[in-house]
XYZ file of C-alpha atoms in Angstrom:
432
model
C -16.648 118.773 133.454
C -15.730 115.081 133.183
C -15.311 113.589 129.756
C -18.493 112.372 128.153
C -18.604 109.165 126.158
C -18.542 111.208 122.956
C -15.697 113.469 124.088
C -13.428 110.836 125.613
C -10.495 109.807 123.401
C -11.115 106.559 121.594
C -8.673 103.923 122.818
C -7.218 101.864 120.019
C -7.421 98.181 120.790
C -4.188 96.246 120.471
C -3.810 92.494 120.585
C -1.792 91.873 123.805
C -0.038 88.918 122.175
C 1.138 91.039 119.258
C 2.338 93.758 121.622
C 4.160 91.243 123.832
C 5.870 89.561 120.875
C 6.890 92.919 119.427
C 8.287 94.027 122.792
C 10.188 90.744 123.149
C 11.685 91.168 119.676
C 12.723 94.752 120.440
C 14.366 93.802 123.735
C 16.206 90.839 122.232
C 17.434 92.974 119.338
C 18.605 95.685 121.749
C 20.465 93.113 123.837
C 22.040 91.617 120.700
C 23.312 95.052 119.663
C 24.933 95.474 123.072
C 26.353 91.940 123.004
C 28.032 92.793 119.690
C 29.788 95.709 121.426
C 30.572 93.731 124.587
C 34.242 92.830 123.810
C 35.227 96.490 123.400
C 37.540 97.873 126.094
C 37.249 101.636 126.430
C 39.947 103.883 127.841
C 37.734 104.575 130.870
C 37.459 100.857 131.517
C 41.217 100.362 131.306
C 42.006 103.466 133.362
C 39.310 103.352 136.031
C 36.867 100.442 136.137
C 39.347 97.607 135.689
C 41.769 98.900 138.370
C 38.861 99.466 140.766
C 37.552 95.944 140.196
C 41.003 94.432 140.719
C 41.550 96.466 143.870
C 38.259 95.272 145.320
C 38.939 91.641 144.388
C 42.413 91.738 145.934
C 41.336 93.484 149.154
C 38.642 91.144 150.387
C 35.586 92.119 148.365
C 33.223 94.225 150.465
C 35.951 94.742 153.068
C 37.720 96.895 150.460
C 34.983 99.489 150.884
C 36.271 100.317 154.350
C 38.530 102.702 152.429
C 36.798 103.686 149.143
C 39.564 106.153 148.325
C 40.718 103.936 145.460
C 37.792 105.325 143.425
C 36.328 108.786 142.815
C 32.784 107.351 142.598
C 30.257 107.296 145.398
C 29.793 103.949 147.120
C 26.427 102.764 145.661
C 28.047 101.962 142.320
C 30.993 100.391 144.141
C 28.536 98.048 145.922
C 27.465 96.715 142.539
C 31.046 96.474 141.312
C 31.963 94.595 144.488
C 29.063 92.175 144.105
C 30.470 91.240 140.676
C 33.659 89.947 142.279
C 31.594 87.222 143.963
C 29.865 86.109 140.754
C 31.205 83.690 138.129
C 31.078 86.349 135.411
C 33.872 87.774 133.268
C 34.801 91.174 134.662
C 34.165 93.218 131.514
C 30.844 91.523 130.751
C 29.657 91.909 134.341
C 30.430 95.630 134.425
C 28.551 96.185 131.192
C 25.593 94.009 132.172
C 24.969 96.184 135.229
C 24.393 99.162 132.955
C 22.467 97.148 130.368
C 19.938 96.009 132.981
C 19.337 99.649 133.840
C 18.890 100.405 130.134
C 15.867 98.117 130.367
C 14.648 99.931 133.496
C 15.005 103.225 131.624
C 12.885 101.882 128.775
C 10.309 100.547 131.265
C 9.758 103.927 132.933
C 9.665 105.597 129.529
C 6.876 103.200 128.606
C 4.960 103.982 131.795
C 5.218 107.743 131.360
C 4.132 107.807 127.721
C 1.313 105.362 128.551
C 0.066 107.992 130.960
C 0.512 110.860 128.513
C -1.150 109.075 125.596
C -3.411 106.338 126.994
C -5.468 106.122 123.816
C -2.382 105.172 121.772
C -0.703 102.062 123.243
C 1.806 101.887 120.416
C 3.097 105.358 121.276
C 4.363 104.121 124.649
C 5.978 101.093 123.026
C 7.546 103.305 120.375
C 9.006 105.695 122.964
C 10.516 102.853 124.999
C 11.993 101.320 121.853
C 13.491 104.618 120.716
C 15.154 105.094 124.112
C 16.466 101.539 124.080
C 18.083 102.095 120.665
C 19.412 105.622 121.118
C 23.059 105.535 119.976
C 24.214 107.180 123.207
C 22.280 104.707 125.355
C 23.516 101.682 123.387
C 27.173 102.689 123.357
C 27.214 104.083 126.907
C 26.486 100.647 128.357
C 27.353 98.179 125.585
C 30.718 99.610 124.539
C 31.828 102.222 127.055
C 30.741 100.326 130.163
C 29.646 103.594 131.796
C 26.922 103.666 134.442
C 24.875 106.687 133.353
C 21.843 104.469 132.840
C 21.733 103.836 136.599
C 21.090 107.375 137.771
C 19.055 108.199 134.657
C 16.678 105.279 135.296
C 16.015 106.553 138.821
C 15.479 110.106 137.567
C 12.958 108.981 134.952
C 11.359 106.733 137.574
C 11.132 109.770 139.853
C 9.325 111.720 137.125
C 6.946 108.786 136.768
C 6.069 109.053 140.463
C 5.686 112.831 140.156
C 3.044 112.230 137.497
C 1.335 109.714 139.776
C 1.259 112.282 142.605
C 3.497 110.224 144.856
C 6.010 112.854 146.022
C 7.774 110.728 148.630
C 8.504 107.985 146.125
C 9.584 110.602 143.584
C 12.034 112.254 145.980
C 13.347 108.876 147.114
C 14.142 108.026 143.494
C 15.811 111.415 143.021
C 17.886 110.749 146.146
C 19.004 107.334 144.890
C 19.903 108.905 141.526
C 21.987 111.529 143.319
C 23.766 108.808 145.292
C 24.863 107.189 142.033
C 25.888 110.327 140.140
C 26.095 114.015 141.006
C 24.679 114.793 137.545
C 21.251 113.957 138.969
C 21.374 117.530 140.317
C 20.665 118.763 136.768
C 16.981 118.081 137.517
C 16.942 119.897 140.851
C 15.621 123.165 139.295
C 12.698 121.097 137.990
C 12.190 119.632 141.459
C 12.303 123.124 142.967
C 9.547 124.315 140.609
C 7.321 121.435 141.697
C 7.821 122.337 145.342
C 7.369 126.098 144.905
C 4.042 125.687 143.109
C 2.826 123.164 145.670
C 2.757 120.132 143.382
C 5.001 118.439 145.953
C 5.155 119.246 149.700
C 8.384 120.708 151.065
C 8.735 117.905 153.571
C 8.938 115.315 150.780
C 12.348 116.769 149.899
C 13.644 115.125 153.067
C 13.533 111.840 151.161
C 16.367 113.046 148.873
C 19.109 113.301 151.531
C 17.574 110.377 153.437
C 17.957 108.050 150.442
C 21.453 109.367 149.778
C 22.603 108.854 153.383
C 20.909 105.480 153.722
C 22.957 104.160 150.814
C 26.117 105.220 152.644
C 25.279 103.087 155.693
C 26.795 99.778 154.457
C 30.131 101.517 153.762
C 30.000 103.214 157.171
C 29.389 99.852 158.842
C 32.457 98.499 157.043
C 34.520 101.359 158.487
C 34.525 104.032 155.773
C 35.285 107.618 156.767
C 31.947 109.532 156.971
C 33.529 112.820 155.898
C 35.045 111.210 152.804
C 31.658 109.804 151.815
C 29.903 113.142 152.290
C 32.486 115.115 150.306
C 33.019 112.762 147.372
C 31.267 115.106 144.937
C 33.139 118.154 146.223
C 36.367 116.396 145.274
C 34.989 115.460 141.865
C 34.187 119.057 140.956
C 37.835 120.033 141.325
C 39.220 117.239 139.163
C 38.837 118.844 135.730
C 39.900 122.423 134.984
C 38.969 122.562 131.309
C 36.004 124.732 130.389
C 34.529 121.826 128.432
C 35.543 118.165 128.466
C 34.138 117.272 125.025
C 30.693 118.528 126.066
C 28.415 120.277 123.519
C 28.001 123.254 125.848
C 28.278 127.023 125.541
C 31.949 126.782 126.540
C 32.864 125.390 123.145
C 32.404 129.010 122.011
C 34.612 130.412 124.802
C 38.390 130.633 124.690
C 40.358 131.199 127.909
C 44.105 130.636 127.569
C 46.010 129.899 130.741
C 44.295 129.595 134.112
C 40.574 128.961 133.674
C 39.575 129.283 137.336
C 38.208 132.817 136.958
C 36.176 131.946 133.862
C 34.853 128.786 135.528
C 33.840 130.737 138.622
C 32.060 133.406 136.596
C 30.449 130.676 134.497
C 28.990 128.964 137.553
C 27.655 132.316 138.800
C 26.086 133.164 135.436
C 24.602 129.678 135.093
C 23.130 129.876 138.598
C 21.643 133.302 137.880
C 20.068 132.267 134.576
C 18.688 128.988 135.943
C 17.272 130.843 138.979
C 15.647 133.399 136.679
C 14.086 130.699 134.499
C 12.873 128.876 137.609
C 11.294 132.069 138.984
C 9.580 132.827 135.662
C 8.229 129.286 135.499
C 6.851 129.464 139.032
C 5.295 132.873 138.351
C 3.663 131.575 135.178
C 2.228 128.505 136.917
C 0.919 130.454 139.913
C -1.085 132.913 137.828
C -4.357 131.324 138.864
C -7.808 132.372 137.741
C -10.695 133.131 140.030
C -12.060 129.926 141.480
C -8.936 127.889 140.771
C -6.114 127.193 143.246
C -2.720 128.791 142.623
C -0.838 125.936 144.272
C -1.242 122.322 145.236
C -1.564 119.140 143.166
C -4.213 120.785 140.974
C -2.194 123.930 140.211
C -3.542 125.361 136.945
C -1.498 124.527 133.906
C 0.711 121.895 135.522
C -0.449 119.041 133.350
C 1.511 115.836 132.954
C 2.789 117.018 129.582
C 4.102 120.242 131.065
C 5.804 118.353 133.880
C 7.723 116.340 131.278
C 8.593 119.475 129.311
C 9.963 121.194 132.416
C 12.112 118.164 133.257
C 13.469 118.011 129.706
C 14.312 121.733 129.773
C 16.158 121.363 133.062
C 18.181 118.425 131.719
C 19.478 120.531 128.798
C 19.764 124.039 130.223
C 21.853 123.193 133.300
C 24.693 121.193 131.657
C 24.707 123.539 128.661
C 25.430 126.555 130.880
C 27.825 125.012 133.400
C 31.595 124.802 132.784
C 33.711 121.632 132.927
C 30.931 119.391 131.646
C 31.689 116.030 129.997
C 30.187 114.601 126.821
C 28.097 112.121 128.837
C 26.412 114.795 130.947
C 23.620 115.204 128.392
C 22.598 111.559 128.835
C 19.398 112.444 130.716
C 18.589 115.059 128.069
C 18.974 112.335 125.414
C 16.161 110.410 127.110
C 13.876 113.189 128.326
C 13.753 114.917 124.944
C 12.381 111.657 123.526
C 9.634 111.779 126.173
C 8.967 115.419 125.304
C 8.761 114.589 121.603
C 6.202 111.852 122.260
C 4.239 114.265 124.462
C 4.129 116.951 121.739
C 5.149 115.185 118.515
C 4.138 117.953 116.112
C 6.152 120.613 117.902
C 9.151 118.645 119.170
C 9.718 115.618 116.914
C 13.082 116.978 115.725
C 14.485 117.960 119.145
C 15.752 114.492 120.202
C 17.360 114.219 116.757
C 19.314 117.444 117.377
C 20.255 116.347 120.889
C 21.382 112.946 119.679
C 23.491 114.415 116.877
C 25.185 116.741 119.372
C 25.553 114.200 122.164
C 26.622 111.171 120.132
C 28.874 113.347 118.008
C 30.631 114.309 121.236
C 30.977 110.621 122.117
C 32.691 110.001 118.787
C 34.912 113.047 119.179
C 36.085 111.651 122.498
C 36.430 107.972 121.593
C 37.042 107.621 117.860
C 40.552 108.604 116.747
C 39.536 107.968 113.118
C 36.495 110.280 113.146
C 37.630 112.910 115.641
C 39.479 115.076 113.062
C 36.274 115.390 111.047
C 34.046 116.371 113.971
C 33.578 119.894 115.303
C 32.667 120.475 118.932
C 31.388 124.027 118.247
C 29.085 122.523 115.609
C 27.788 119.994 118.151
C 27.259 122.802 120.650
C 25.305 124.760 118.033
C 23.022 121.752 117.532
C 22.480 121.492 121.289
C 21.721 125.214 121.436
C 19.070 124.774 118.737
C 17.520 121.930 120.736
C 17.619 123.985 123.933
C 15.985 126.959 122.207
C 13.220 124.770 120.807
C 12.545 123.150 124.182
C 12.439 126.461 126.072
C 10.291 128.139 123.409
C 7.781 125.274 123.266
C 7.611 124.965 127.049
C 7.053 128.730 127.436
C 4.293 128.552 124.820
C 2.660 125.673 126.672
C 2.796 127.513 129.990
C 1.108 130.532 128.373
C -1.620 128.286 126.966
C -5.145 127.740 128.337
C -5.236 127.436 132.108
C -6.429 124.002 133.158
C -6.449 121.825 136.251
C -5.861 118.738 134.191
C -4.033 115.789 135.640
C -3.300 114.295 132.277
C -5.016 111.123 131.105
C -3.884 108.752 133.815
C -6.216 105.795 134.323
C -7.726 105.415 137.739
C -5.357 102.611 138.703
C -2.366 104.898 138.201
C -3.311 107.452 140.850
C -6.264 109.106 142.480
C -7.234 112.738 142.829
C -6.737 114.390 146.218
C -9.946 115.190 148.114
C -11.571 118.382 146.904
C -9.574 118.538 143.662
C -11.348 119.514 140.437
C -12.207 116.802 137.972
C -9.736 116.111 135.154
C -10.115 118.313 132.116
C -11.376 116.892 128.853
C -8.512 118.533 126.990
C -5.757 116.275 125.743
C -2.416 116.215 127.583
C -0.708 115.861 124.250
């Protein structure tokens, strides 16, 4: 039954001017914090980004991409780095401003998602975007480190936004662009697989993932780049690091393997794949347990509310890097953001989870980059914090999936998306 006037959530009125001024203040403060960190030159900048920039500048700008072998990154990020060589910007500032602009995009999509989850509470969406913008890992990743994790993360969160709006082709296109920037976008592929297996997204929409990836390779191919090198860039990356953990708060901080780690890494990948496959199968089984009169698949699959979509994405972003070997400290970046979304979706149950994730993730940043603090930081302790966060996310998500069966779409306003023909009306129950 549709919501009645008495049952519908009461929307709190907010003065648009006050909201706009508050948002402006938050953005300016966030930019000021990053500007304060701007002069810092990280080891990654000195070892990788600066030499790449200088190589591009000295080899004819975009013509340098005819042979992108000077870098171990895929070409989409190199396009942006190359564009900087044509602009009258200091090199270090330009590199960091690329990531900072995507910090803002990340906050924007966070705002849009929480606005959909909690439409009656406008300040909740603003609060979520502000929290993401000021997360220590997000601030230092772009403002000090000059890393580009915000780029692929913004497209992943944007893809989730389009999943909630029932626009699967846009969602998969965003996932494909994210994958083209960083291979770590694959951490959300189990989540994407669940959506396809329960019919929330059509199989054919997955074609947009490789299409977006390959389309972004076209400029480099036109310039003369080797197609095989472009297609195998991530295969080469996976063989670069042989350590079980590269300062990542993962399960491998509890594992000791002296000597050659290849066997342990191989077994670890197999175990991780098995566990993730099992969790994916259990999730699909839980979502497809339809009741009489309700569909077991399709956009209106029972139980697949907007809140549960966000919870599944957050689980995927923690479980996969926690179980895989040879992870880096920055590989929980998407989990840093998605656990904030999950906490705003279910604040009573999950308010502490992003705190645990941030303590583990940012602590790993400090362990890697702060010679003064590193002796006082324990990677096993950080991994234990991440394990607590993972356990809480999985437990809460499992509890939600076992909850009342509903064909709810969440509380999206009509302008955000329409129901497919023949779909049941939205439930009156709250998505939060």
